[in-house]
Short mmCIF file of C-alpha atoms in Angstrom, two decimals:
data_model
loop_
_atom_site.label_atom_id
_atom_site.label_comp_id
_atom_site.label_asym_id
_atom_site.label_seq_id
_atom_site.Cartn_x
_atom_site.Cartn_y
_atom_site.Cartn_z
CA MET A 1 12.75 -73.10 32.07
CA ASP A 2 13.89 -71.60 28.78
CA ASP A 3 12.08 -68.42 29.60
CA LEU A 4 13.72 -68.18 33.00
CA MET A 5 17.15 -68.75 31.50
CA PHE A 6 16.33 -66.05 29.00
CA GLY A 7 15.28 -63.76 31.84
CA LEU A 8 18.48 -64.37 33.74
CA GLN A 9 20.47 -63.55 30.61
CA VAL A 10 18.54 -60.36 30.06
CA THR A 11 19.09 -59.44 33.72
CA LEU A 12 22.83 -60.10 33.53
CA TYR A 13 23.37 -58.26 30.26
CA GLY A 14 20.87 -55.55 31.06
CA MET A 15 22.32 -54.58 34.46
CA GLY A 16 25.82 -54.93 33.05
CA LEU A 17 25.02 -52.61 30.17
CA VAL A 18 23.25 -50.08 32.36
CA PHE A 19 26.23 -49.98 34.74
CA ALA A 20 28.72 -49.80 31.88
CA LEU A 21 26.92 -46.93 30.16
CA LEU A 22 26.50 -44.95 33.30
CA THR A 23 30.10 -45.55 34.30
CA LEU A 24 31.09 -44.14 30.92
CA LEU A 25 28.89 -41.13 31.61
CA TRP A 26 30.54 -40.74 35.01
CA ALA A 27 33.97 -40.81 33.34
CA LEU A 28 32.84 -38.19 30.87
CA LEU A 29 31.44 -35.92 33.58
CA ALA A 30 34.67 -36.29 35.56
CA LEU A 31 36.66 -35.39 32.45
CA VAL A 32 34.54 -32.32 31.77
CA ALA A 33 34.97 -31.33 35.42
CA ARG A 34 38.75 -31.54 35.02
CA LEU A 35 38.69 -29.55 31.82
CA GLU A 36 36.80 -26.79 33.54
CA ALA A 37 39.04 -23.75 33.39
CA ARG A 38 38.86 -22.78 37.06
CA PRO A 39 37.00 -25.19 39.25
CA GLN A 40 36.11 -23.35 42.46
CA ARG A 41 36.04 -25.61 45.44
CA THR A 42 34.75 -24.69 48.84
CA SER A 43 34.97 -27.44 51.41
CA ALA A 44 32.21 -27.74 53.95
CA GLY A 45 34.51 -26.73 56.77
CA ALA A 46 35.94 -23.63 55.09
CA PRO A 47 35.00 -20.47 56.89
CA VAL A 48 32.36 -18.39 55.10
CA ALA A 49 31.89 -14.78 56.07
CA ALA A 50 28.64 -14.28 57.91
CA PRO A 51 26.35 -11.73 56.25
CA ALA A 52 25.94 -8.44 58.00
CA PRO A 53 22.60 -7.98 59.77
CA GLN A 54 21.99 -4.77 57.72
CA ALA A 55 22.27 -6.78 54.51
CA LEU A 56 19.58 -9.15 55.73
CA ALA A 57 17.30 -6.32 56.76
CA ALA A 58 17.67 -4.79 53.30
CA THR A 59 16.10 -7.85 51.70
CA GLY A 60 12.80 -7.11 53.48
CA VAL A 61 12.56 -10.75 54.67
CA ARG A 62 11.80 -11.09 58.35
CA VAL A 63 12.11 -14.43 60.12
CA GLN A 64 9.67 -14.64 63.00
CA GLY A 65 8.63 -17.25 65.48
CA PRO A 66 9.94 -18.86 68.66
CA GLY A 67 13.73 -19.12 68.59
CA ALA A 68 14.06 -17.04 65.42
CA ASP A 69 16.42 -14.60 67.11
CA GLN A 70 18.74 -17.47 68.00
CA LEU A 71 19.27 -18.59 64.42
CA ALA A 72 22.76 -18.25 62.96
CA PRO A 73 23.29 -15.37 60.51
CA GLU A 74 24.21 -17.89 57.77
CA LEU A 75 20.95 -19.71 58.25
CA LEU A 76 18.98 -16.43 58.20
CA ALA A 77 20.73 -15.47 54.99
CA ALA A 78 19.90 -18.83 53.46
CA ILE A 79 16.23 -18.42 54.45
CA ALA A 80 16.17 -14.89 52.96
CA VAL A 81 17.62 -16.12 49.67
CA ALA A 82 15.15 -18.99 49.52
CA VAL A 83 12.17 -16.70 50.22
CA LEU A 84 13.27 -14.13 47.62
CA ALA A 85 13.96 -16.82 44.99
CA HIS A 86 10.53 -18.32 45.66
CA ALA A 87 8.80 -14.96 45.45
CA ALA A 88 10.62 -14.08 42.21
CA ASP A 89 9.68 -17.41 40.72
CA HIS A 90 6.02 -17.34 41.65
CA ARG A 91 5.19 -13.67 41.38
CA PRO A 92 4.34 -13.72 37.67
CA GLN A 93 2.27 -16.90 38.00
CA VAL A 94 -0.26 -16.03 40.64
CA ALA A 95 -3.39 -13.95 40.52
CA ALA A 96 -3.13 -10.21 41.06
CA GLU A 97 -4.79 -10.09 44.46
CA VAL A 98 -2.42 -12.62 45.98
CA ARG A 99 0.66 -11.57 44.00
CA SER A 100 3.55 -10.83 46.26
CA PRO A 101 5.18 -7.59 45.14
CA ALA A 102 8.94 -7.21 44.86
CA PRO A 103 10.38 -6.23 48.24
CA ASP A 104 11.72 -2.92 47.01
CA SER A 105 8.69 -1.93 44.93
CA LEU A 106 6.10 0.67 45.96
CA LEU A 107 3.45 -2.00 46.23
CA ALA A 108 5.52 -3.78 48.87
CA ALA A 109 4.31 -1.17 51.34
CA SER A 110 0.88 -2.71 51.43
CA ARG A 111 -0.39 -5.91 50.02
CA TRP A 112 -3.94 -4.90 50.78
CA VAL A 113 -3.69 -2.21 48.09
CA SER A 114 -3.82 -4.84 45.37
CA ALA A 115 -6.54 -6.76 47.21
CA GLY A 116 -8.56 -3.51 47.51
CA ARG A 117 -8.17 -2.81 43.82
CA ALA A 118 -9.41 -6.26 43.00
CA ARG A 119 -12.49 -5.67 45.17
CA GLN A 120 -13.12 -2.29 43.51
CA THR A 121 -12.88 -3.85 40.07
CA ALA A 122 -15.31 -6.57 41.11
CA ARG A 123 -17.78 -3.99 42.50
CA ALA A 124 -17.60 -1.85 39.37
CA THR A 125 -18.22 -4.89 37.21
CA SER A 126 -21.26 -5.95 39.24
CA ARG A 127 -22.70 -2.36 39.11
CA ARG A 128 -22.36 -2.36 35.33
CA ARG A 129 -24.13 -5.68 35.14
CA GLY A 130 -26.87 -4.46 37.46
CA MET B 1 -44.59 -46.09 19.30
CA SER B 2 -42.96 -49.23 17.91
CA ALA B 3 -40.89 -51.65 20.00
CA ASP B 4 -38.03 -51.03 17.63
CA PHE B 5 -38.11 -47.35 18.44
CA LEU B 6 -38.13 -48.00 22.18
CA ALA B 7 -35.27 -50.46 21.86
CA ARG B 8 -33.22 -47.83 20.04
CA LEU B 9 -33.91 -45.34 22.83
CA ALA B 10 -32.93 -47.81 25.52
CA GLN B 11 -29.86 -49.25 23.83
CA GLY B 12 -27.54 -47.55 26.29
CA VAL B 13 -29.13 -49.30 29.24
CA LEU B 14 -29.48 -52.58 27.35
CA ASN B 15 -25.79 -52.65 26.52
CA LEU B 16 -24.58 -51.98 30.04
CA SER B 17 -22.44 -54.94 31.10
CA TRP B 18 -21.09 -55.81 34.56
CA GLN B 19 -17.58 -55.14 33.26
CA SER B 20 -18.60 -51.64 32.25
CA LEU B 21 -20.04 -51.02 35.72
CA VAL B 22 -16.89 -52.28 37.46
CA MET B 23 -14.69 -50.14 35.22
CA ILE B 24 -16.88 -47.09 35.87
CA ALA B 25 -16.28 -47.75 39.57
CA VAL B 26 -12.51 -48.06 38.89
CA ALA B 27 -12.65 -44.78 36.97
CA GLY B 28 -14.45 -43.26 39.97
CA LEU B 29 -11.66 -44.54 42.24
CA LEU B 30 -9.01 -42.93 40.00
CA LEU B 31 -10.91 -39.67 39.99
CA TYR B 32 -11.22 -39.86 43.76
CA LEU B 33 -7.50 -40.48 44.19
CA ALA B 34 -6.72 -37.56 41.92
CA ILE B 35 -9.24 -35.03 43.26
CA VAL B 36 -9.60 -35.92 46.93
CA ARG B 37 -6.30 -37.56 47.78
CA ASP B 38 -4.17 -35.49 45.38
CA TYR B 39 -2.35 -38.59 44.07
CA GLU B 40 -0.71 -37.67 40.74
CA PRO B 41 -3.82 -35.67 39.75
CA LEU B 42 -2.34 -34.45 36.46
CA LEU B 43 -2.31 -38.03 35.17
CA LEU B 44 -4.86 -39.90 37.22
CA LEU B 45 -7.67 -37.42 36.50
CA PRO B 46 -7.40 -37.67 32.68
CA ILE B 47 -6.86 -41.45 32.95
CA GLY B 48 -9.95 -41.78 35.12
CA ALA B 49 -11.93 -39.60 32.73
CA GLY B 50 -10.70 -41.63 29.76
CA ALA B 51 -11.65 -44.88 31.49
CA LEU B 52 -15.09 -43.50 32.31
CA LEU B 53 -15.75 -42.32 28.77
CA ALA B 54 -14.46 -45.57 27.28
CA ASN B 55 -16.69 -47.75 29.46
CA LEU B 56 -19.97 -46.01 28.91
CA PRO B 57 -22.13 -48.30 26.76
CA LEU B 58 -21.68 -47.97 22.99
CA SER B 59 -19.30 -45.05 23.55
CA PRO B 60 -18.94 -43.27 20.22
CA LEU B 61 -15.61 -41.95 21.52
CA LEU B 62 -14.13 -45.35 20.85
CA GLY B 63 -15.45 -45.70 17.33
CA GLU B 64 -13.30 -45.55 14.21
CA GLN B 65 -13.39 -41.75 14.20
CA GLY B 66 -14.02 -41.37 17.93
CA MET B 67 -11.97 -38.79 19.79
CA LEU B 68 -10.27 -41.31 22.09
CA THR B 69 -9.35 -43.58 19.17
CA VAL B 70 -7.95 -40.63 17.22
CA ILE B 71 -5.88 -39.47 20.23
CA TYR B 72 -4.62 -42.99 20.84
CA ARG B 73 -3.52 -43.39 17.20
CA ALA B 74 -2.01 -39.95 17.09
CA GLY B 75 0.19 -40.26 20.17
CA ILE B 76 0.35 -43.65 21.77
CA GLU B 77 0.43 -46.06 18.86
CA ASN B 78 3.39 -44.24 17.37
CA GLU B 79 5.04 -43.45 20.74
CA LEU B 80 4.85 -39.71 20.17
CA PHE B 81 3.27 -38.59 23.47
CA PRO B 82 5.79 -40.13 25.88
CA LEU B 83 8.63 -38.53 23.93
CA LEU B 84 6.97 -35.11 23.95
CA ILE B 85 6.49 -35.50 27.73
CA PHE B 86 10.18 -36.27 28.01
CA ILE B 87 11.03 -32.95 26.33
CA GLY B 88 8.98 -31.23 29.00
CA ILE B 89 10.64 -33.25 31.80
CA GLY B 90 14.06 -32.36 30.41
CA ALA B 91 13.12 -28.68 30.36
CA LEU B 92 12.07 -28.96 34.02
CA THR B 93 14.98 -31.00 35.34
CA ASP B 94 18.07 -29.57 36.92
CA PHE B 95 20.92 -32.08 36.62
CA GLY B 96 23.14 -29.77 38.70
CA PRO B 97 23.25 -32.04 41.78
CA LEU B 98 24.37 -34.90 39.55
CA LEU B 99 26.95 -32.80 37.71
CA GLU B 100 28.40 -31.71 41.03
CA ASN B 101 28.75 -35.28 42.19
CA PRO B 102 29.09 -37.50 39.10
CA ARG B 103 29.71 -40.72 41.01
CA MET B 104 26.04 -40.65 41.93
CA VAL B 105 25.26 -42.07 38.49
CA LEU B 106 26.15 -45.49 39.86
CA LEU B 107 23.33 -45.26 42.42
CA GLY B 108 20.98 -44.55 39.53
CA ALA B 109 22.18 -47.73 37.80
CA ALA B 110 21.60 -49.85 40.89
CA GLY B 111 18.11 -48.48 41.23
CA GLN B 112 17.11 -50.16 37.99
CA PHE B 113 17.49 -53.69 39.30
CA GLY B 114 13.78 -53.83 40.02
CA ILE B 115 13.12 -53.83 36.28
CA PHE B 116 14.98 -57.07 35.73
CA ALA B 117 13.92 -58.75 38.97
CA THR B 118 10.30 -58.08 38.10
CA LEU B 119 10.87 -59.38 34.59
CA LEU B 120 12.08 -62.66 36.10
CA LEU B 121 9.08 -62.84 38.40
CA ALA B 122 6.68 -62.14 35.52
CA LEU B 123 8.28 -64.90 33.47
CA ALA B 124 7.90 -67.27 36.42
CA LEU B 125 4.23 -66.35 36.59
CA GLY B 126 3.70 -67.36 32.97
CA PHE B 127 3.73 -64.06 31.11
CA THR B 128 5.28 -64.07 27.64
CA ARG B 129 8.76 -62.58 27.26
CA ASN B 130 7.55 -59.30 25.77
CA GLU B 131 4.83 -58.99 28.39
CA ALA B 132 7.30 -59.75 31.20
CA ALA B 133 9.69 -57.07 29.90
CA SER B 134 6.81 -54.57 29.72
CA ILE B 135 5.77 -55.40 33.28
CA GLY B 136 9.38 -55.17 34.42
CA ILE B 137 9.66 -51.64 33.07
CA ILE B 138 7.29 -50.51 35.80
CA GLY B 139 10.43 -50.84 37.91
CA ALA B 140 11.91 -47.89 36.02
CA ILE B 141 9.41 -45.87 38.12
CA ASP B 142 9.08 -43.61 35.14
CA GLY B 143 5.68 -43.15 33.52
CA PRO B 144 6.73 -42.08 30.01
CA THR B 145 9.41 -44.81 29.81
CA SER B 146 6.86 -47.42 30.93
CA ILE B 147 4.40 -46.25 28.28
CA TYR B 148 7.08 -46.12 25.58
CA VAL B 149 8.46 -49.59 26.24
CA SER B 150 5.16 -51.34 26.89
CA GLY B 151 3.61 -49.63 23.88
CA ILE B 152 6.24 -51.29 21.70
CA LEU B 153 6.51 -54.67 23.41
CA ALA B 154 3.01 -55.38 24.71
CA PRO B 155 0.45 -52.67 23.80
CA GLN B 156 -2.36 -54.91 25.09
CA LEU B 157 -0.98 -54.34 28.62
CA LEU B 158 -0.60 -50.60 28.31
CA GLY B 159 -3.57 -49.74 30.53
CA PRO B 160 -2.68 -51.68 33.68
CA ILE B 161 1.05 -50.95 33.33
CA THR B 162 0.48 -47.21 33.04
CA VAL B 163 -1.98 -47.16 35.92
CA ALA B 164 0.48 -49.12 38.08
CA ALA B 165 3.42 -46.92 37.10
CA TYR B 166 1.69 -43.65 37.85
CA SER B 167 -0.39 -44.58 40.87
CA TYR B 168 2.57 -46.25 42.60
CA MET B 169 4.72 -43.24 41.85
CA ALA B 170 2.36 -41.30 44.04
CA LEU B 171 2.89 -43.94 46.72
CA VAL B 172 6.67 -43.54 46.83
CA PRO B 173 6.42 -41.89 50.29
CA VAL B 174 4.51 -44.93 51.48
CA ILE B 175 6.52 -47.70 49.81
CA MET B 176 10.05 -46.47 50.41
CA PRO B 177 10.28 -45.75 54.16
CA PRO B 178 9.57 -49.30 55.47
CA VAL B 179 12.09 -50.80 53.02
CA ILE B 180 14.72 -48.24 54.06
CA ARG B 181 14.13 -48.85 57.77
CA LEU B 182 14.20 -52.60 57.29
CA LEU B 183 17.54 -52.65 55.48
CA THR B 184 19.50 -49.97 57.36
CA SER B 185 20.47 -49.46 60.94
CA GLN B 186 19.85 -46.26 62.85
CA ARG B 187 23.62 -45.60 62.86
CA GLU B 188 23.69 -45.81 59.05
CA ARG B 189 20.73 -43.49 58.66
CA ARG B 190 22.44 -40.92 60.87
CA ILE B 191 25.57 -40.69 58.74
CA ARG B 192 26.24 -37.07 57.77
CA MET B 193 27.73 -36.37 54.41
CA PRO B 194 30.00 -33.38 53.79
CA TYR B 195 29.13 -30.95 51.05
CA SER B 196 31.68 -30.16 48.41
CA GLN B 197 30.23 -27.19 46.66
CA ARG B 198 31.53 -26.81 43.13
CA THR B 199 30.26 -24.22 40.71
CA ILE B 200 28.96 -25.90 37.60
CA SER B 201 29.67 -23.76 34.63
CA LYS B 202 27.17 -23.17 31.88
CA ARG B 203 29.52 -24.93 29.52
CA THR B 204 29.35 -28.16 31.55
CA ARG B 205 25.57 -27.88 31.80
CA VAL B 206 25.35 -27.54 28.04
CA ILE B 207 27.88 -30.27 27.27
CA PHE B 208 26.10 -32.82 29.50
CA PRO B 209 22.87 -33.26 27.50
CA ILE B 210 24.75 -33.30 24.20
CA ALA B 211 27.36 -35.80 25.38
CA ALA B 212 24.81 -38.02 27.09
CA THR B 213 22.73 -38.15 23.90
CA ILE B 214 25.74 -39.02 21.74
CA ILE B 215 27.14 -41.71 24.08
CA VAL B 216 23.82 -43.41 24.81
CA GLY B 217 22.60 -42.97 21.26
CA ILE B 218 25.70 -44.63 19.75
CA LEU B 219 25.89 -47.47 22.27
CA VAL B 220 22.16 -48.16 22.69
CA PRO B 221 20.32 -46.83 19.62
CA PHE B 222 16.99 -48.06 21.07
CA ALA B 223 17.37 -45.50 23.86
CA THR B 224 17.89 -42.64 21.42
CA PRO B 225 14.25 -41.47 21.31
CA LEU B 226 14.00 -41.46 25.11
CA VAL B 227 17.36 -39.96 25.99
CA GLY B 228 17.28 -37.65 22.97
CA SER B 229 13.93 -36.14 23.97
CA LEU B 230 14.94 -35.79 27.63
CA MET B 231 18.24 -34.16 26.79
CA LEU B 232 16.72 -31.91 24.12
CA GLY B 233 14.49 -30.38 26.77
CA ASN B 234 17.43 -30.06 29.13
CA LEU B 235 19.67 -28.52 26.45
CA MET B 236 17.06 -25.87 25.73
CA ARG B 237 16.83 -25.11 29.45
CA GLU B 238 20.55 -24.95 30.13
CA SER B 239 21.57 -23.11 26.99
CA GLY B 240 19.25 -20.26 27.83
CA ALA B 241 19.07 -19.49 24.14
CA VAL B 242 15.44 -20.43 23.60
CA GLU B 243 13.58 -19.36 26.68
CA ARG B 244 10.25 -19.29 24.91
CA LEU B 245 10.66 -22.84 23.69
CA THR B 246 11.84 -24.01 27.11
CA HIS B 247 8.87 -22.37 28.76
CA ALA B 248 6.46 -23.81 26.17
CA SER B 249 7.95 -27.33 26.55
CA ALA B 250 7.79 -27.25 30.33
CA ASN B 251 4.29 -25.80 30.44
CA GLU B 252 2.00 -25.73 27.42
CA LEU B 253 3.42 -28.73 25.58
CA ALA B 254 3.76 -30.86 28.71
CA ASN B 255 0.27 -29.94 29.90
CA ILE B 256 -1.48 -30.58 26.60
CA VAL B 257 0.31 -33.88 26.00
CA THR B 258 -0.33 -34.96 29.57
CA LEU B 259 -4.05 -34.47 29.04
CA PHE B 260 -4.05 -36.38 25.76
CA LEU B 261 -1.80 -39.10 27.17
CA GLY B 262 -4.04 -39.63 30.16
CA LEU B 263 -7.22 -39.76 28.07
CA ALA B 264 -5.64 -42.16 25.60
CA VAL B 265 -4.32 -44.47 28.31
CA GLY B 266 -7.64 -44.39 30.11
CA SER B 267 -9.38 -45.36 26.88
CA THR B 268 -7.40 -48.60 26.85
CA MET B 269 -9.04 -49.63 30.13
CA VAL B 270 -12.14 -51.16 28.56
CA GLY B 271 -13.76 -53.60 30.96
CA THR B 272 -13.70 -56.70 28.77
CA GLU B 273 -9.94 -56.31 28.25
CA PHE B 274 -8.95 -54.88 31.62
CA LEU B 275 -10.77 -57.11 34.08
CA ARG B 276 -8.49 -60.12 33.98
CA LEU B 277 -6.27 -61.94 36.44
CA SER B 278 -3.26 -60.62 34.55
CA THR B 279 -4.21 -57.06 35.54
CA LEU B 280 -4.18 -58.00 39.23
CA LEU B 281 -0.81 -59.71 38.81
CA ILE B 282 0.62 -56.66 37.02
CA LEU B 283 -0.51 -54.40 39.86
CA LEU B 284 1.09 -56.74 42.41
CA LEU B 285 4.32 -57.06 40.40
CA GLY B 286 4.43 -53.29 40.00
CA ILE B 287 4.44 -52.62 43.73
CA LEU B 288 7.08 -55.33 44.15
CA ALA B 289 9.18 -53.64 41.45
CA PHE B 290 9.15 -50.41 43.44
CA ALA B 291 10.22 -52.17 46.64
CA ILE B 292 13.00 -54.09 44.87
CA ASP B 293 14.33 -50.89 43.26
CA THR B 294 14.51 -49.24 46.67
CA ALA B 295 16.20 -52.29 48.22
CA ALA B 296 18.74 -52.61 45.39
CA GLY B 297 19.63 -48.94 45.58
CA LEU B 298 19.99 -49.19 49.32
CA LEU B 299 22.24 -52.25 49.16
CA PHE B 300 24.43 -50.56 46.58
CA GLY B 301 24.51 -47.52 48.81
CA LYS B 302 25.69 -49.75 51.63
CA LEU B 303 28.43 -51.06 49.40
CA LEU B 304 29.58 -47.57 48.52
CA SER B 305 29.37 -46.61 52.19
CA ALA B 306 31.61 -49.52 53.15
CA LEU B 307 34.07 -48.72 50.32
CA SER B 308 34.22 -45.05 51.38
CA GLY B 309 34.86 -45.90 54.99
CA GLY B 310 31.40 -44.93 56.15
CA ARG B 311 31.38 -41.44 54.60
CA ILE B 312 28.34 -42.12 52.44
CA ASN B 313 24.88 -42.41 53.95
CA PRO B 314 23.54 -45.57 52.30
CA ILE B 315 19.94 -44.39 52.27
CA ILE B 316 20.71 -41.97 49.40
CA GLY B 317 20.91 -45.14 47.31
CA ALA B 318 17.16 -45.49 47.69
CA ALA B 319 16.75 -42.22 45.79
CA GLY B 320 18.42 -43.69 42.70
CA ILE B 321 15.09 -44.06 40.99
CA SER B 322 13.25 -41.90 38.53
CA ALA B 323 10.54 -40.50 40.80
CA PHE B 324 12.03 -37.01 40.78
CA PRO B 325 12.24 -35.23 43.21
CA MET B 326 9.87 -37.16 45.44
CA ALA B 327 12.36 -39.98 46.17
CA ALA B 328 15.04 -37.53 47.29
CA ARG B 329 12.57 -35.74 49.55
CA VAL B 330 11.55 -39.01 51.20
CA VAL B 331 15.17 -39.91 51.82
CA GLN B 332 15.85 -36.49 53.37
CA ARG B 333 12.77 -36.84 55.56
CA ILE B 334 13.94 -40.21 56.90
CA ALA B 335 17.44 -38.86 57.59
CA ALA B 336 15.96 -35.87 59.40
CA GLU B 337 13.76 -38.13 61.53
CA GLU B 338 16.93 -39.74 62.96
CA ASP B 339 18.98 -36.56 63.14
CA PHE B 340 17.20 -33.30 62.65
CA GLU B 341 20.33 -31.52 61.48
CA ASN B 342 21.35 -34.10 58.93
CA PHE B 343 20.99 -32.58 55.47
CA ILE B 344 21.52 -35.14 52.71
CA LEU B 345 18.94 -33.72 50.34
CA PHE B 346 21.45 -32.50 47.79
CA HIS B 347 23.24 -35.84 47.64
CA ALA B 348 19.89 -37.59 47.34
CA MET B 349 18.90 -35.21 44.54
CA GLY B 350 22.09 -36.24 42.71
CA ALA B 351 21.15 -39.90 43.01
CA ASN B 352 17.59 -39.08 41.99
CA ALA B 353 18.68 -37.20 38.86
CA ALA B 354 20.95 -40.16 38.05
CA GLY B 355 17.94 -42.44 38.45
CA GLN B 356 16.10 -40.42 35.84
CA VAL B 357 18.91 -40.81 33.29
CA ALA B 358 19.41 -44.45 34.26
CA SER B 359 15.73 -45.36 33.82
CA VAL B 360 15.78 -44.00 30.31
CA VAL B 361 19.00 -45.92 29.54
CA ALA B 362 17.52 -49.07 31.09
CA GLY B 363 14.41 -48.71 28.96
CA GLY B 364 16.54 -48.56 25.82
CA VAL B 365 18.69 -51.44 26.93
CA LEU B 366 15.61 -53.55 27.61
CA LEU B 367 14.23 -52.78 24.15
CA ALA B 368 17.57 -53.69 22.60
CA LEU B 369 17.80 -56.96 24.50
CA MET B 370 14.22 -57.87 23.58
CA GLY B 371 15.03 -57.23 19.91
CA ALA B 372 12.30 -54.65 19.53
CA GLY B 373 12.02 -52.48 16.51
#
């Protein structure tokens, strides 16, 4: 019984403290937000200029599949940004033969170039061993 | 050839106990979950390997100078490894969604109720106070916090608690959805939340880890190691001043320590110590802790929803736990199942990031209340 009373006390104080501390953190974050020099707010309903189709084409990202041509320009732009960000993030981390080149680089013309080079290198290595 | 000589050669077979065999099977299960099912492989594979190596008969790895013993003493006994992991987590975590919507911190607080509810249940089942608190911390749904707290309060339970914490974390997509569906109506799950996009300046991003460390550190000194490590990693990330250190913390450091941590925890799973009724109870209480956390977060989400006039989707409350970002993804998936065009991921990420901070705070609070140190 003592243990259960102890547990209830710990629960009461524990949850109270966790809430109090995080409320304090909330207050601090709200204060920092207020002190921000120029908080820029854009409400969800505010009109956002749709990107021009040429701008999307320039990214080199093509959205294909059924219904792709019916997607809103804003959504296409969001997809393009996500694809480019992902490619930029992962490009340095993957192996050369599957590395996705930057859209505006020379290598972007053909991904099979890098795959071919990898094969050539592998063949040359095996010849040397043989 | 003397009998003595033969006995020396066969001592491995002669010292094989049924507990060792069961634990080798358990290690095999952990390796299976990691390799085949892809459940938290970064942790479960080293833990499984550690358990396997520790349960082989007369394993020299567990001797005074054995590798597993040395690793355990170097990083678990003195709480070093969980803190180093936290630096890596901080370097990987983006608190942006939380900074954009600071009220989400309250959902993180509610998501910690499972810790205390499980503590009560463990006390009712006859565990000692320190053991009950260590079992309760599984409800933080945060591996390093669980290891840190249980390592201080009840190191003898470290093995089962860590296994429960990490393996259930992989089961978040299985545990959360039924609880969410049980406690919310379809109408509630379909609530759409407006986005208020606010640019978070670099200054705010830098101030946050420093301020959080100072506030929590002054008010709950026991949480200083946890919150300090987490926020150090985040400060390095957000400041942008030490990219090499940030990269090393998020990759090399985190990877090396994860390997050592897993091996050391696995080495605590020696059959004679592990195969007890208490282990089974801990595993059961752990899964209950997860469910209670989800339920508490949801109920608090419902409260906020009612107070806001129905503008908050209560299911984001379920994401107020530390399993980042898996909990937020599960919440988004459930919302999308009801309404394909309902995007609450960003709000859920805010609650999820809050859960990460809250679990660290709750761990420190628990240590303070238990009079550890």
